[in-house]
Tab-separated table of C-alpha atoms in Angstrom:
chain	number	residue	atom	x	y	z
I	755	UNK	CA	-26.841	121.664	85.676
I	756	UNK	CA	-27.316	118.077	84.095
I	757	UNK	CA	-30.656	117.706	85.888
I	758	UNK	CA	-31.882	120.855	84.366
I	759	UNK	CA	-30.901	119.710	80.927
I	760	UNK	CA	-32.542	116.194	81.329
I	761	UNK	CA	-35.860	118.024	82.391
I	762	UNK	CA	-35.653	120.269	79.413
I	763	UNK	CA	-35.259	117.387	76.892
I	764	UNK	CA	-38.162	115.569	78.505
I	765	UNK	CA	-40.278	118.514	78.215
I	766	UNK	CA	-39.476	118.796	74.617
I	767	UNK	CA	-39.980	115.251	73.560
I	768	UNK	CA	-43.484	115.454	75.327
I	769	UNK	CA	-44.483	118.470	73.577
I	770	UNK	CA	-43.510	116.853	70.108
I	771	UNK	CA	-45.514	113.471	70.357
I	772	UNK	CA	-44.342	109.740	70.434
I	773	UNK	CA	-41.632	108.537	67.615
I	774	UNK	CA	-42.285	105.154	65.864
I	775	UNK	CA	-39.295	102.916	64.906
I	776	UNK	CA	-39.706	100.318	62.065
I	777	UNK	CA	-38.694	96.872	62.734
I	778	UNK	CA	-37.985	94.348	59.773
I	779	UNK	CA	-35.993	93.949	56.548
I	780	UNK	CA	-36.622	96.596	53.732
I	781	UNK	CA	-35.021	97.557	50.579
I	782	UNK	CA	-32.289	95.490	48.860
I	783	UNK	CA	-31.877	93.073	51.848
I	784	UNK	CA	-35.695	92.117	51.513
I	785	UNK	CA	-35.328	91.503	47.817
I	786	UNK	CA	-32.223	89.291	48.290
I	787	UNK	CA	-34.125	87.304	50.805
I	788	UNK	CA	-36.877	86.758	48.454
I	789	UNK	CA	-34.471	85.554	45.745
I	790	UNK	CA	-32.737	83.069	47.949
I	791	UNK	CA	-36.200	81.634	49.120
I	792	UNK	CA	-37.140	81.332	45.503
I	793	UNK	CA	-33.950	79.860	44.526
I	794	UNK	CA	-34.179	77.242	47.297
I	795	UNK	CA	-37.584	76.323	46.304
I	796	UNK	CA	-36.311	75.938	42.684
I	797	UNK	CA	-33.492	73.618	43.918
I	798	UNK	CA	-36.031	71.528	46.021
I	799	UNK	CA	-38.243	70.996	43.088
I	800	UNK	CA	-35.422	70.021	40.782
I	801	UNK	CA	-33.998	67.663	43.488
I	802	UNK	CA	-37.392	66.134	43.885
I	803	UNK	CA	-37.755	65.707	40.044
I	804	UNK	CA	-34.352	64.174	39.797
I	805	UNK	CA	-35.246	61.816	42.734
I	806	UNK	CA	-38.474	60.762	41.028
I	807	UNK	CA	-36.700	60.318	37.773
I	808	UNK	CA	-33.982	58.222	39.401
I	809	UNK	CA	-36.558	56.034	41.092
I	810	UNK	CA	-38.412	55.765	37.859
I	811	UNK	CA	-35.216	54.654	35.818
I	812	UNK	CA	-33.839	52.372	38.437
I	813	UNK	CA	-37.050	50.885	38.989
I	814	UNK	CA	-37.233	51.059	42.704
I	815	UNK	CA	-40.067	49.447	44.366
I	816	UNK	CA	-40.936	47.880	47.792
I	817	UNK	CA	-39.472	44.473	46.660
I	818	UNK	CA	-36.073	45.760	45.375
I	819	UNK	CA	-34.465	47.768	42.724
I	820	UNK	CA	-34.251	46.928	38.997
I	821	UNK	CA	-33.661	43.195	38.358
I	822	UNK	CA	-32.623	42.862	41.945
I	823	UNK	CA	-35.436	41.534	44.324
I	824	UNK	CA	-35.342	41.086	48.043
I	825	UNK	CA	-37.309	37.806	49.119
I	826	UNK	CA	-37.368	35.828	52.149
I	827	UNK	CA	-34.773	33.413	51.165
I	828	UNK	CA	-32.374	36.050	50.176
I	829	UNK	CA	-31.580	38.258	47.069
I	830	UNK	CA	-33.018	37.386	43.376
I	831	UNK	CA	-31.151	38.713	40.513
I	832	UNK	CA	-32.550	38.616	37.142
I	833	UNK	CA	-30.936	39.447	33.851
I	834	UNK	CA	-27.232	39.961	33.150
I	835	UNK	CA	-24.969	41.450	36.156
I	836	UNK	CA	-21.742	42.893	36.491
I	837	UNK	CA	-19.589	42.710	39.732
I	838	UNK	CA	-16.779	45.275	40.135
I	839	UNK	CA	-15.668	44.108	43.608
I	840	UNK	CA	-15.442	40.652	45.175
I	841	UNK	CA	-18.748	38.943	45.836
I	842	UNK	CA	-19.348	37.051	49.248
I	843	UNK	CA	-22.344	34.752	49.180
I	844	UNK	CA	-23.423	31.589	50.795
I	845	UNK	CA	-25.271	30.125	47.663
I	846	UNK	CA	-25.510	31.184	43.922
I	847	UNK	CA	-27.957	29.482	41.801
I	848	UNK	CA	-30.050	30.242	38.647
I	849	UNK	CA	-33.776	30.040	38.215
I	850	UNK	CA	-35.419	26.513	37.785
I	851	UNK	CA	-34.931	25.407	34.218
I	852	UNK	CA	-32.273	28.106	33.230
I	853	UNK	CA	-28.501	27.862	32.967
I	854	UNK	CA	-26.100	30.087	35.184
I	855	UNK	CA	-23.194	31.679	33.274
I	856	UNK	CA	-20.092	33.316	34.643
I	857	UNK	CA	-18.195	35.588	32.138
I	858	UNK	CA	-15.146	37.592	32.688
I	859	UNK	CA	-12.681	39.372	30.307
I	860	UNK	CA	-9.683	37.698	32.132
I	861	UNK	CA	-10.460	35.033	34.215
I	862	UNK	CA	-12.963	33.669	36.980
I	863	UNK	CA	-11.495	32.663	40.408
I	864	UNK	CA	-13.464	30.673	43.063
I	865	UNK	CA	-11.623	30.527	46.407
I	866	UNK	CA	-12.789	28.580	49.531
I	867	UNK	CA	-11.349	30.117	52.723
I	868	UNK	CA	-11.211	28.738	56.224
I	869	UNK	CA	-11.827	30.768	59.419
I	870	UNK	CA	-8.611	32.615	59.383
I	871	UNK	CA	-9.187	33.767	55.639
I	872	UNK	CA	-6.489	31.378	54.360
I	873	UNK	CA	-7.164	29.761	50.830
I	874	UNK	CA	-7.938	26.034	51.134
I	875	UNK	CA	-9.135	25.440	47.523
I	876	UNK	CA	-8.937	27.588	44.347
I	877	UNK	CA	-10.405	27.186	40.882
I	878	UNK	CA	-9.048	29.520	38.269
I	879	UNK	CA	-10.493	29.395	34.566
I	880	UNK	CA	-8.394	31.772	32.618
I	881	UNK	CA	-7.746	32.375	28.892
I	882	UNK	CA	-4.810	29.674	28.685
I	883	UNK	CA	-6.020	26.921	31.080
I	884	UNK	CA	-8.337	25.802	33.936
I	885	UNK	CA	-6.225	25.275	37.169
I	886	UNK	CA	-7.454	23.591	40.280
I	887	UNK	CA	-5.422	24.100	43.389
I	888	UNK	CA	-6.432	21.669	46.290
I	889	UNK	CA	-5.033	18.781	48.520
I	890	UNK	CA	-7.392	16.276	46.448
I	891	UNK	CA	-9.365	16.397	43.293
I	892	UNK	CA	-12.213	14.027	42.776
I	893	UNK	CA	-14.725	13.426	39.922
I	894	UNK	CA	-17.788	11.419	40.757
I	895	UNK	CA	-21.001	10.293	39.311
I	896	UNK	CA	-24.470	11.438	40.327
I	897	UNK	CA	-24.749	8.030	42.477
I	898	UNK	CA	-21.438	8.798	44.258
I	899	UNK	CA	-19.221	6.370	42.321
I	900	UNK	CA	-15.574	7.607	41.980
I	901	UNK	CA	-14.572	8.251	38.239
I	902	UNK	CA	-11.285	10.272	38.820
I	903	UNK	CA	-9.085	11.101	41.834
I	904	UNK	CA	-5.666	12.867	42.077
I	905	UNK	CA	-3.553	13.959	45.027
I	906	UNK	CA	0.221	14.127	45.829
I	907	UNK	CA	0.514	10.422	46.104
I	908	UNK	CA	-1.322	8.654	43.344
I	909	UNK	CA	-4.118	9.399	40.466
I	910	UNK	CA	-6.989	6.974	40.407
I	911	UNK	CA	-9.107	6.133	37.295
I	912	UNK	CA	-12.310	4.467	38.710
I	913	UNK	CA	-14.199	4.212	35.414
I	914	UNK	CA	-14.477	0.726	33.955
I	915	UNK	CA	-12.497	1.680	30.716
I	916	UNK	CA	-10.165	4.276	30.185
I	917	UNK	CA	-9.905	5.287	26.426
I	918	UNK	CA	-6.922	7.367	24.859
I	919	UNK	CA	-8.114	8.942	21.587
I	920	UNK	CA	-4.845	10.586	20.622
I	921	UNK	CA	-3.274	9.721	17.306
I	922	UNK	CA	0.043	8.942	18.796
I	923	UNK	CA	-1.395	7.162	21.829
I	924	UNK	CA	-0.200	8.010	25.517
I	925	UNK	CA	3.242	8.252	26.957
I	926	UNK	CA	3.921	7.108	30.483
I	927	UNK	CA	7.240	8.564	31.875
I	928	UNK	CA	7.292	5.859	34.700
I	929	UNK	CA	5.412	2.518	35.486
I	930	UNK	CA	1.688	1.961	35.075
I	931	UNK	CA	-0.510	-0.634	36.840
I	932	UNK	CA	-3.436	-1.969	35.272
I	933	UNK	CA	-5.350	-5.450	35.071
I	934	UNK	CA	-5.928	-5.158	31.201
I	935	UNK	CA	-4.630	-3.315	28.248
I	936	UNK	CA	-6.360	-3.571	24.995
I	937	UNK	CA	-7.188	-1.574	21.884
I	938	UNK	CA	-10.674	-0.690	20.295
I	939	UNK	CA	-12.211	-3.279	18.168
I	940	UNK	CA	-10.492	-3.547	14.701
I	941	UNK	CA	-7.654	-1.289	16.102
I	942	UNK	CA	-3.980	-2.214	16.618
I	943	UNK	CA	-2.493	-2.137	20.105
I	944	UNK	CA	1.409	-1.206	20.246
I	945	UNK	CA	3.448	-1.204	23.432
I	946	UNK	CA	6.665	0.637	22.616
I	947	UNK	CA	9.582	2.035	24.314
I	948	UNK	CA	11.713	4.058	21.646
I	949	UNK	CA	14.813	4.577	23.959
I	950	UNK	CA	14.355	2.422	26.902
I	951	UNK	CA	13.314	-1.162	27.924
I	952	UNK	CA	9.595	-2.230	28.235
I	953	UNK	CA	9.168	-4.536	31.102
I	954	UNK	CA	5.885	-6.242	31.887
I	955	UNK	CA	5.552	-7.990	35.294
I	956	UNK	CA	2.669	-9.804	37.093
I	957	UNK	CA	2.750	-12.330	40.066
I	958	UNK	CA	0.151	-14.573	38.570
I	959	UNK	CA	0.845	-14.319	34.887
I	960	UNK	CA	0.863	-12.320	31.713
I	961	UNK	CA	-1.629	-13.226	28.959
I	962	UNK	CA	-1.149	-11.716	25.477
I	963	UNK	CA	-3.933	-12.583	23.112
I	964	UNK	CA	-4.979	-11.582	19.588
I	965	UNK	CA	-8.336	-12.818	18.816
I	966	UNK	CA	-8.659	-11.731	15.140
I	967	UNK	CA	-5.152	-10.943	14.258
I	968	UNK	CA	-1.340	-11.597	14.409
I	969	UNK	CA	0.990	-10.996	17.240
I	970	UNK	CA	4.201	-9.302	16.354
I	971	UNK	CA	7.381	-8.742	18.764
I	972	UNK	CA	10.174	-6.732	17.130
I	973	UNK	CA	13.469	-5.961	18.585
I	974	UNK	CA	17.005	-4.610	17.432
I	975	UNK	CA	19.373	-6.950	19.242
I	976	UNK	CA	17.990	-10.006	21.252
I	977	UNK	CA	14.629	-11.386	21.965
I	978	UNK	CA	14.596	-13.616	25.098
I	979	UNK	CA	11.975	-16.010	26.232
I	980	UNK	CA	12.926	-17.234	29.696
I	981	UNK	CA	11.127	-19.294	32.259
I	982	UNK	CA	12.739	-19.802	35.571
I	983	UNK	CA	10.511	-22.726	37.165
I	984	UNK	CA	8.341	-23.791	34.213
I	985	UNK	CA	8.438	-24.358	30.578
I	986	UNK	CA	7.990	-22.659	27.379
I	987	UNK	CA	5.350	-24.037	24.988
I	988	UNK	CA	4.904	-23.273	21.338
I	989	UNK	CA	1.561	-24.701	20.546
I	990	UNK	CA	0.662	-24.254	16.898
I	991	UNK	CA	-0.261	-26.280	13.693
I	992	UNK	CA	3.000	-24.689	11.944
I	993	UNK	CA	5.945	-23.190	13.552
I	994	UNK	CA	8.517	-21.454	11.037
I	995	UNK	CA	12.036	-20.542	11.684
I	996	UNK	CA	12.939	-19.150	8.250
I	997	UNK	CA	16.335	-17.917	9.044
I	998	UNK	CA	18.079	-20.659	10.907
I	999	UNK	CA	21.668	-21.262	9.818
I	1000	UNK	CA	22.447	-24.534	7.980
I	1001	UNK	CA	25.248	-26.814	8.394
I	1002	UNK	CA	27.505	-28.118	5.622
I	1003	UNK	CA	25.859	-30.779	3.262
I	1004	UNK	CA	26.840	-34.391	4.240
I	1005	UNK	CA	27.370	-35.365	0.660
I	1006	UNK	CA	28.176	-32.860	-2.301
I	1007	UNK	CA	25.668	-34.518	-4.531
I	1008	UNK	CA	22.683	-34.580	-2.409
I	1009	UNK	CA	20.079	-31.903	-3.056
I	1010	UNK	CA	17.231	-33.039	-0.774
I	1011	UNK	CA	15.195	-30.543	1.099
I	1012	UNK	CA	14.737	-32.348	4.221
I	1013	UNK	CA	16.532	-31.087	7.128
I	1014	UNK	CA	17.113	-32.065	10.709
I	1015	UNK	CA	16.818	-29.475	13.550
I	1016	UNK	CA	19.706	-29.257	15.856
I	1017	UNK	CA	20.597	-27.685	19.130
I	1018	UNK	CA	24.069	-26.352	20.134
I	1019	UNK	CA	25.242	-26.811	23.700
I	1020	UNK	CA	24.859	-22.831	23.813
I	1021	UNK	CA	21.295	-23.274	22.757
I	1022	UNK	CA	21.688	-22.198	19.272
I	1023	UNK	CA	19.436	-23.718	16.738
I	1024	UNK	CA	20.643	-24.738	13.113
I	1025	UNK	CA	19.642	-27.001	10.257
I	1026	UNK	CA	21.381	-29.979	9.152
I	1027	UNK	CA	20.528	-31.983	6.085
I	1028	UNK	CA	19.032	-35.042	7.089
I	1029	UNK	CA	20.405	-38.437	6.463
I	1030	UNK	CA	19.890	-42.141	7.510
I	1031	UNK	CA	21.020	-41.157	10.962
I	1032	UNK	CA	21.534	-38.127	12.792
I	1033	UNK	CA	23.783	-35.460	11.138
I	1034	UNK	CA	23.906	-32.863	13.909
I	1035	UNK	CA	27.412	-34.186	15.087
I	1036	UNK	CA	28.801	-33.489	11.578
I	1037	UNK	CA	28.006	-29.864	11.429
I	1038	UNK	CA	28.987	-28.899	14.791
I	1039	UNK	CA	31.158	-26.135	13.314
I	1040	UNK	CA	28.040	-23.851	13.344
I	1041	UNK	CA	27.937	-23.877	17.062
I	1042	UNK	CA	31.389	-22.086	17.257
């Protein structure tokens, strides 16, 4: 039965002729495809235009981008630049004849690291102060002469002259060692200790010299001049001791103004009215 039906269908198809089946996209599917292709072309053109515009604005060239140029020796940057992240470089320098500026809203920090990324030296320039963190700080001239050096042990000033221009001078909380202390020409030199003692020591000698003025030493209690192995010499055309005490007069009627300088056993000086012989023994009551 099935074979008869199959033969019958074959006979009918042969009698009606061959049928054609259409292959492709038609109708609304074809229109959507054309729309997407057109949209893609528009996006490609817009993207190409934006790329050309960015290249034009950023000044992209074969040598670099904008003010940044790629050279054989590295990168060359012209004009002002802003770095939002850390900058790592072997060498930073300006063009010949032009200054190099570092500007920041808060501070500028320069760190020197070792192989283990540990900070060895740090220079911080902030709005309040300039700080340098290092084992030793040195300032030298172009010829290599040391001008200033500071470390944990000492501070060395290598200049021939150290000038202090402050109105109140300088304060040393501890001792100072120097071969010469002097003021500028026509200026006063004052060595003062308001609340403690002032000690000057030297193994070979101390010289105090005022070439064009006077020398004044003032104290509240005692001024002592002491020489252990030598002598004290007062070499001057005039030596004045205006406030020496005076002994009692040898005679009530005598008014002469000639006095004899006497010394007590304890070293105290006093004046005694001169006579034909020494009158110091008569006025020994001053030594008590």
